[in-house]
Backbone as CSV, one residue per row, in Angstrom:
resi,resn,N_x,N_y,N_z,CA_x,CA_y,CA_z,C_x,C_y,C_z
1,MET,8.432,6.765,11.289,8.060,5.512,10.664,9.297,4.907,9.986
2,PHE,9.588,3.678,10.295,10.732,2.955,9.731,12.045,3.708,9.984
3,GLU,12.248,4.139,11.229,13.416,4.947,11.588,14.749,4.280,11.266
4,HIS,14.801,2.952,11.255,16.060,2.242,11.040,16.331,1.953,9.564
5,PHE,15.605,2.641,8.696,15.768,2.437,7.257,16.093,3.766,6.591
6,SER,16.900,3.702,5.546,17.306,4.912,4.824,16.203,5.368,3.869
7,ASP,16.343,6.579,3.382,15.402,7.096,2.383,15.440,6.270,1.102
8,ARG,16.545,5.563,0.856,16.675,4.735,-0.343,15.971,3.384,-0.209
9,ALA,15.467,3.077,0.972,14.816,1.778,1.191,13.677,1.587,0.198
10,ARG,13.569,0.363,-0.312,12.475,0.009,-1.224,11.178,-0.053,-0.436
11,LEU,10.108,0.360,-1.071,8.794,0.408,-0.429,7.772,-0.251,-1.332
12,TRP,6.928,-1.068,-0.731,5.770,-1.634,-1.423,4.550,-1.330,-0.584
13,ALA,3.511,-0.862,-1.237,2.257,-0.551,-0.543,1.167,-1.475,-1.064
14,TYR,0.404,-2.004,-0.140,-0.706,-2.900,-0.465,-1.951,-2.353,0.217
15,GLY,-3.016,-2.192,-0.555,-4.256,-1.655,-0.006,-5.342,-2.714,0.047
16,PHE,-5.840,-2.985,1.232,-6.945,-3.930,1.364,-8.232,-3.280,0.873
17,GLU,-9.060,-4.075,0.230,-10.314,-3.567,-0.343,-11.222,-2.967,0.718
18,VAL,-11.162,-3.514,1.914,-11.981,-3.008,3.022,-11.081,-2.782,4.232
19,ARG,-11.549,-1.948,5.137,-10.824,-1.708,6.379,-10.885,-2.984,7.222
20,LEU,-9.757,-3.412,7.714,-9.690,-4.626,8.523,-10.215,-4.365,9.932
21,THR,-10.855,-5.366,10.501,-11.228,-5.291,11.912,-9.949,-5.488,12.730
22,PRO,-9.974,-5.161,14.019,-8.780,-5.414,14.835,-8.330,-6.884,14.798
23,ALA,-9.267,-7.813,14.814,-8.910,-9.238,14.764,-8.288,-9.596,13.413
24,GLN,-8.834,-9.058,12.333,-8.268,-9.302,11.003,-6.867,-8.699,10.901
25,ARG,-6.713,-7.509,11.445,-5.402,-6.853,11.435,-4.374,-7.709,12.161
26,ASP,-4.762,-8.288,13.287,-3.851,-9.155,14.037,-3.380,-10.326,13.183
27,VAL,-4.293,-10.920,12.430,-3.956,-12.050,11.560,-2.966,-11.607,10.480
28,VAL,-3.245,-10.462,9.860,-2.360,-9.941,8.809,-0.989,-9.601,9.394
29,GLU,-0.971,-8.950,10.553,0.307,-8.607,11.180,1.131,-9.852,11.487
30,GLU,0.474,-10.907,11.961,1.206,-12.142,12.262,1.790,-12.746,10.982
31,ALA,1.020,-12.748,9.904,1.516,-13.274,8.626,2.701,-12.449,8.127
32,LEU,2.608,-11.133,8.228,3.702,-10.271,7.775,4.915,-10.388,8.691
33,ARG,4.681,-10.531,9.989,5.787,-10.698,10.930,6.573,-11.976,10.588
34,ARG,5.849,-13.070,10.361,6.512,-14.329,9.992,7.290,-14.161,8.682
35,PHE,6.668,-13.475,7.717,7.334,-13.265,6.431,8.628,-12.473,6.606
36,VAL,8.551,-11.333,7.291,9.718,-10.461,7.446,10.839,-11.186,8.194
37,GLU,10.484,-11.975,9.204,11.502,-12.706,9.967,12.229,-13.742,9.116
38,ASN,11.577,-14.243,8.080,12.155,-15.300,7.239,12.486,-14.845,5.820
39,TRP,12.351,-13.548,5.536,12.575,-13.013,4.195,14.037,-13.209,3.814
40,GLN,14.264,-13.735,2.627,15.627,-13.973,2.165,15.787,-13.587,0.701
41,VAL,17.038,-13.267,0.349,17.418,-13.085,-1.045,18.671,-13.932,-1.258
42,HIS,18.577,-14.880,-2.159,19.684,-15.797,-2.453,20.229,-16.448,-1.180
43,GLY,19.325,-16.848,-0.288,19.706,-17.550,0.931,20.197,-16.679,2.062
44,LYS,20.248,-15.374,1.855,20.708,-14.457,2.901,19.516,-13.693,3.465
45,PRO,19.512,-13.453,4.789,18.389,-12.732,5.401,18.255,-11.314,4.843
46,VAL,17.030,-10.878,4.720,16.704,-9.522,4.274,16.284,-8.718,5.501
47,LYS,16.821,-7.511,5.621,16.381,-6.606,6.682,15.119,-5.922,6.180
48,GLY,13.990,-6.283,6.753,12.721,-5.715,6.323,11.828,-5.394,7.500
49,ASP,10.794,-4.658,7.226,9.805,-4.330,8.252,8.503,-3.959,7.561
50,PHE,7.459,-3.811,8.349,6.149,-3.462,7.807,5.383,-2.646,8.833
51,ILE,4.344,-2.010,8.354,3.392,-1.314,9.216,2.042,-1.375,8.517
52,ILE,0.988,-1.401,9.295,-0.361,-1.334,8.731,-0.963,-0.005,9.158
53,LEU,-1.329,0.798,8.174,-1.897,2.118,8.423,-3.416,2.052,8.391
54,GLU,-4.027,2.579,9.411,-5.482,2.734,9.475,-6.238,1.452,9.125
55,ASN,-5.660,0.324,9.506,-6.288,-0.991,9.293,-6.616,-1.273,7.829
56,GLN,-5.921,-0.620,6.894,-6.244,-0.839,5.486,-5.034,-0.873,4.564
57,ILE,-3.978,-0.171,4.903,-2.819,-0.065,4.023,-1.620,-0.733,4.692
58,ALA,-1.040,-1.715,4.011,0.167,-2.373,4.513,1.363,-1.840,3.737
59,LEU,2.364,-1.373,4.468,3.607,-0.903,3.862,4.716,-1.863,4.255
60,LEU,5.501,-2.271,3.275,6.601,-3.205,3.470,7.866,-2.530,2.959
61,VAL,8.948,-2.561,3.757,10.194,-1.899,3.351,11.397,-2.812,3.546
62,THR,12.439,-2.530,2.778,13.743,-3.152,2.979,14.832,-2.227,2.447
63,ASP,15.964,-2.224,3.146,17.151,-1.515,2.678,17.992,-2.403,1.770
64,ASP,17.708,-3.700,1.789,18.516,-4.648,1.027,18.143,-4.630,-0.450
65,ASP,19.087,-5.095,-1.256,18.873,-5.197,-2.700,18.166,-6.520,-2.976
66,VAL,16.867,-6.464,-3.150,16.089,-7.681,-3.357,15.815,-7.877,-4.841
67,SER,15.675,-9.143,-5.213,15.464,-9.493,-6.616,14.049,-10.004,-6.823
68,GLY,13.779,-10.440,-8.032,12.446,-10.893,-8.409,11.850,-11.934,-7.494
69,CYS,12.627,-12.963,-7.161,12.087,-14.054,-6.342,11.728,-13.584,-4.937
70,SER,12.568,-12.733,-4.351,12.270,-12.275,-2.995,11.120,-11.277,-2.993
71,ILE,10.960,-10.542,-4.082,9.795,-9.658,-4.207,8.545,-10.505,-4.398
72,ASP,8.644,-11.514,-5.254,7.507,-12.416,-5.474,7.061,-13.075,-4.179
73,SER,8.005,-13.384,-3.298,7.637,-14.031,-2.039,6.810,-13.097,-1.163
74,SER,7.046,-11.787,-1.268,6.220,-10.850,-0.493,4.802,-10.804,-1.053
75,VAL,4.682,-10.830,-2.361,3.353,-10.852,-2.986,2.624,-12.134,-2.601
76,ALA,3.372,-13.229,-2.501,2.770,-14.518,-2.143,2.102,-14.467,-0.774
77,VAL,2.653,-13.691,0.144,2.033,-13.551,1.472,0.635,-12.964,1.331
78,PHE,0.497,-11.932,0.509,-0.810,-11.299,0.333,-1.768,-12.195,-0.449
79,LYS,-1.233,-12.979,-1.379,-2.082,-13.950,-2.085,-2.621,-14.983,-1.105
80,GLU,-1.766,-15.449,-0.208,-2.174,-16.439,0.796,-3.230,-15.854,1.740
81,ILE,-3.046,-14.611,2.158,-4.037,-13.953,3.018,-5.378,-13.892,2.305
82,ASN,-5.363,-13.560,1.026,-6.607,-13.490,0.256,-7.235,-14.873,0.104
83,MET,-6.423,-15.871,-0.233,-6.958,-17.219,-0.434,-7.519,-17.800,0.866
84,THR,-6.838,-17.557,1.965,-7.241,-18.129,3.247,-8.401,-17.378,3.881
85,HIS,-8.372,-16.050,3.786,-9.336,-15.236,4.533,-10.260,-14.388,3.662
86,GLY,-9.915,-14.214,2.380,-10.738,-13.384,1.508,-10.498,-11.895,1.667
87,TRP,-9.340,-11.528,2.226,-8.998,-10.111,2.406,-7.994,-9.738,1.321
88,ASN,-8.488,-9.103,0.261,-7.673,-8.845,-0.923,-6.929,-7.518,-0.818
89,ALA,-5.610,-7.581,-0.961,-4.783,-6.373,-0.992,-4.038,-6.264,-2.315
90,LEU,-4.469,-7.032,-3.308,-3.762,-7.060,-4.589,-4.621,-6.575,-5.749
91,ASN,-5.750,-5.985,-5.472,-6.649,-5.507,-6.524,-6.129,-4.176,-7.060
92,GLN,-5.494,-4.210,-8.209,-4.911,-2.998,-8.787,-5.941,-2.138,-9.504
93,ASN,-7.177,-2.556,-9.466,-8.256,-1.800,-10.098,-8.871,-0.777,-9.150
94,LEU,-8.344,-0.681,-7.936,-8.914,0.232,-6.950,-8.123,1.531,-6.868
95,VAL,-8.834,2.592,-6.509,-8.218,3.880,-6.212,-8.517,4.166,-4.747
96,PHE,-7.495,4.558,-4.012,-7.633,4.850,-2.589,-7.524,6.353,-2.387
97,PHE,-8.423,6.885,-1.583,-8.406,8.314,-1.290,-8.915,8.536,0.119
98,ARG,-8.677,9.731,0.634,-9.096,10.067,1.987,-10.358,10.921,1.929
99,SER,-11.347,10.505,2.714,-12.584,11.277,2.859,-12.778,11.571,4.347
100,LYS,-13.905,12.158,4.678,-14.218,12.419,6.090,-14.323,11.121,6.879
101,ARG,-14.601,10.022,6.195,-14.741,8.716,6.850,-13.403,7.991,6.989
102,GLY,-12.345,8.550,6.448,-11.042,7.894,6.474,-10.639,7.469,5.077
103,ILE,-9.808,6.440,5.000,-9.374,5.940,3.700,-10.517,5.160,3.072
104,GLU,-10.764,5.446,1.795,-11.793,4.724,1.045,-11.156,4.119,-0.196
105,ALA,-11.715,3.006,-0.623,-11.262,2.331,-1.838,-12.457,2.153,-2.755
106,VAL,-12.306,2.624,-3.991,-13.369,2.468,-4.992,-12.731,2.012,-6.299
107,SER,-13.549,1.448,-7.172,-13.042,1.028,-8.480,-12.669,2.262,-9.301
108,ARG,-11.885,2.068,-10.322,-11.507,3.183,-11.197,-12.731,3.849,-11.831
109,PRO,-13.699,3.066,-12.343,-14.900,3.720,-12.883,-15.666,4.518,-11.819
110,GLU,-15.737,3.990,-10.608,-16.413,4.724,-9.535,-15.670,6.013,-9.209
111,PHE,-14.339,5.956,-9.214,-13.547,7.143,-8.938,-13.775,8.191,-10.017
112,GLN,-13.850,7.759,-11.271,-14.116,8.677,-12.381,-15.446,9.390,-12.177
113,VAL,-16.457,8.663,-11.723,-17.770,9.263,-11.449,-17.649,10.301,-10.334
114,LEU,-16.900,9.983,-9.281,-16.715,10.928,-8.174,-15.998,12.193,-8.641
115,VAL,-15.014,12.034,-9.522,-14.301,13.195,-10.071,-15.262,14.048,-10.889
116,ALA,-16.010,13.411,-11.782,-16.943,14.138,-12.653,-18.022,14.850,-11.848
117,ALA,-18.419,14.266,-10.730,-19.463,14.861,-9.891,-18.917,15.951,-8.972
118,GLY,-17.610,16.154,-8.989,-17.011,17.178,-8.139,-16.812,16.738,-6.701
119,GLU,-17.029,15.462,-6.427,-16.839,14.965,-5.060,-15.362,14.758,-4.737
120,ILE,-14.556,14.576,-5.762,-13.101,14.555,-5.605,-12.624,15.919,-6.068
121,THR,-12.060,16.689,-5.147,-11.590,18.036,-5.472,-10.068,18.020,-5.630
122,ASP,-9.521,19.142,-6.055,-8.070,19.246,-6.193,-7.350,18.944,-4.884
123,ASP,-8.011,19.229,-3.760,-7.396,19.041,-2.447,-7.619,17.661,-1.844
124,THR,-8.473,16.846,-2.455,-8.710,15.499,-1.932,-7.398,14.727,-1.933
125,LYS,-7.064,14.133,-0.809,-5.836,13.342,-0.710,-6.057,11.984,-1.359
126,VAL,-5.152,11.625,-2.261,-5.178,10.313,-2.904,-3.900,9.569,-2.511
127,LEU,-3.984,8.247,-2.507,-2.836,7.423,-2.161,-2.190,6.925,-3.444
128,ASP,-0.887,7.123,-3.535,-0.146,6.803,-4.753,0.683,5.538,-4.544
129,PHE,0.155,4.420,-5.024,0.815,3.135,-4.851,2.003,2.958,-5.793
130,THR,2.309,3.978,-6.618,3.515,3.929,-7.443,4.728,4.458,-6.675
131,CYS,4.522,4.906,-5.466,5.598,5.362,-4.586,6.472,4.142,-4.253
132,THR,7.766,4.188,-4.570,8.606,2.991,-4.455,9.770,3.103,-3.473
133,THR,9.962,4.269,-2.861,11.036,4.395,-1.874,10.501,5.027,-0.598
134,LEU,11.198,4.730,0.482,10.823,5.307,1.766,11.012,6.823,1.740
135,GLY,12.007,7.295,1.001,12.213,8.736,0.865,11.010,9.426,0.246
136,GLN,10.422,8.809,-0.777,9.215,9.374,-1.393,8.072,9.428,-0.383
137,LEU,7.929,8.373,0.401,6.889,8.346,1.430,7.112,9.460,2.436
138,ARG,8.337,9.588,2.913,8.660,10.607,3.919,8.464,12.018,3.377
139,ALA,8.639,12.197,2.073,8.476,13.517,1.450,7.022,13.816,1.097
140,GLY,6.112,12.934,1.477,4.697,13.163,1.198,4.239,12.633,-0.140
141,GLY,5.035,11.802,-0.782,4.691,11.305,-2.106,3.657,10.205,-2.138
142,PHE,3.372,9.604,-0.988,2.391,8.519,-0.977,0.967,9.047,-0.842
143,GLU,0.790,10.029,-0.009,-0.534,10.641,0.159,-0.410,12.109,-0.216
144,ARG,-1.040,12.455,-1.333,-0.874,13.816,-1.846,-2.190,14.335,-2.402
145,PRO,-2.295,15.647,-2.593,-3.523,16.199,-3.170,-3.762,15.657,-4.581
146,PHE,-5.013,15.441,-4.899,-5.417,14.945,-6.212,-4.753,15.742,-7.328
147,SER,-4.755,17.074,-7.212,-4.221,17.935,-8.276,-2.725,17.738,-8.506
148,GLU,-2.010,17.176,-7.525,-0.564,16.984,-7.634,-0.191,15.527,-7.894
149,SER,-1.173,14.716,-8.241,-0.928,13.285,-8.419,-1.162,12.870,-9.870
150,TRP,-0.735,11.674,-10.190,-0.989,11.129,-11.524,-2.479,10.936,-11.741
151,HIS,-3.241,10.835,-10.668,-4.687,10.635,-10.759,-5.366,11.785,-11.517
152,ALA,-4.849,13.003,-11.346,-5.475,14.173,-11.979,-5.486,14.036,-13.500
153,ALA,-4.382,13.566,-14.072,-4.333,13.383,-15.528,-5.131,12.158,-15.953
154,ALA,-5.039,11.102,-15.184,-5.713,9.851,-15.554,-7.231,9.951,-15.459
155,PHE,-7.706,10.783,-14.542,-9.150,10.878,-14.318,-9.682,12.277,-14.613
156,ALA,-9.033,12.984,-15.520,-9.486,14.335,-15.883,-10.923,14.271,-16.381
157,SER,-11.743,15.212,-15.889,-13.164,15.194,-16.299,-13.404,16.043,-17.518
């Protein structure tokens, strides 16, 4: 994944509230493709790329040193997708985890209930959107067991 980028590459992860249909994914991919092709920092092109995992998680990377405005422009793409289509990938109130059904997204209070009920175990894989480099992703830092994540302390029962 992202073979042409170093471990130091910046990473942003965006989780859609629901799993996208293939047609919805196509729309999101086209929007991200246009964004990456035109991404700039101070008028200079940015080398960037993206991937959509399991029709729900969008990962955006760059090896370039990007600043506030160029980062804001990436967020603007997801705001536009939400405004135009209602597919929200900016809800920071959600917790993403892996179940038998695949990736699931629930609110923080709902996740707390699942933890208290024992439905989230130490081995449940959670997605860590605080992962900020491609190296962290490659080392398994994005999807890790609940017991090894910040979630364990935040949602201790």
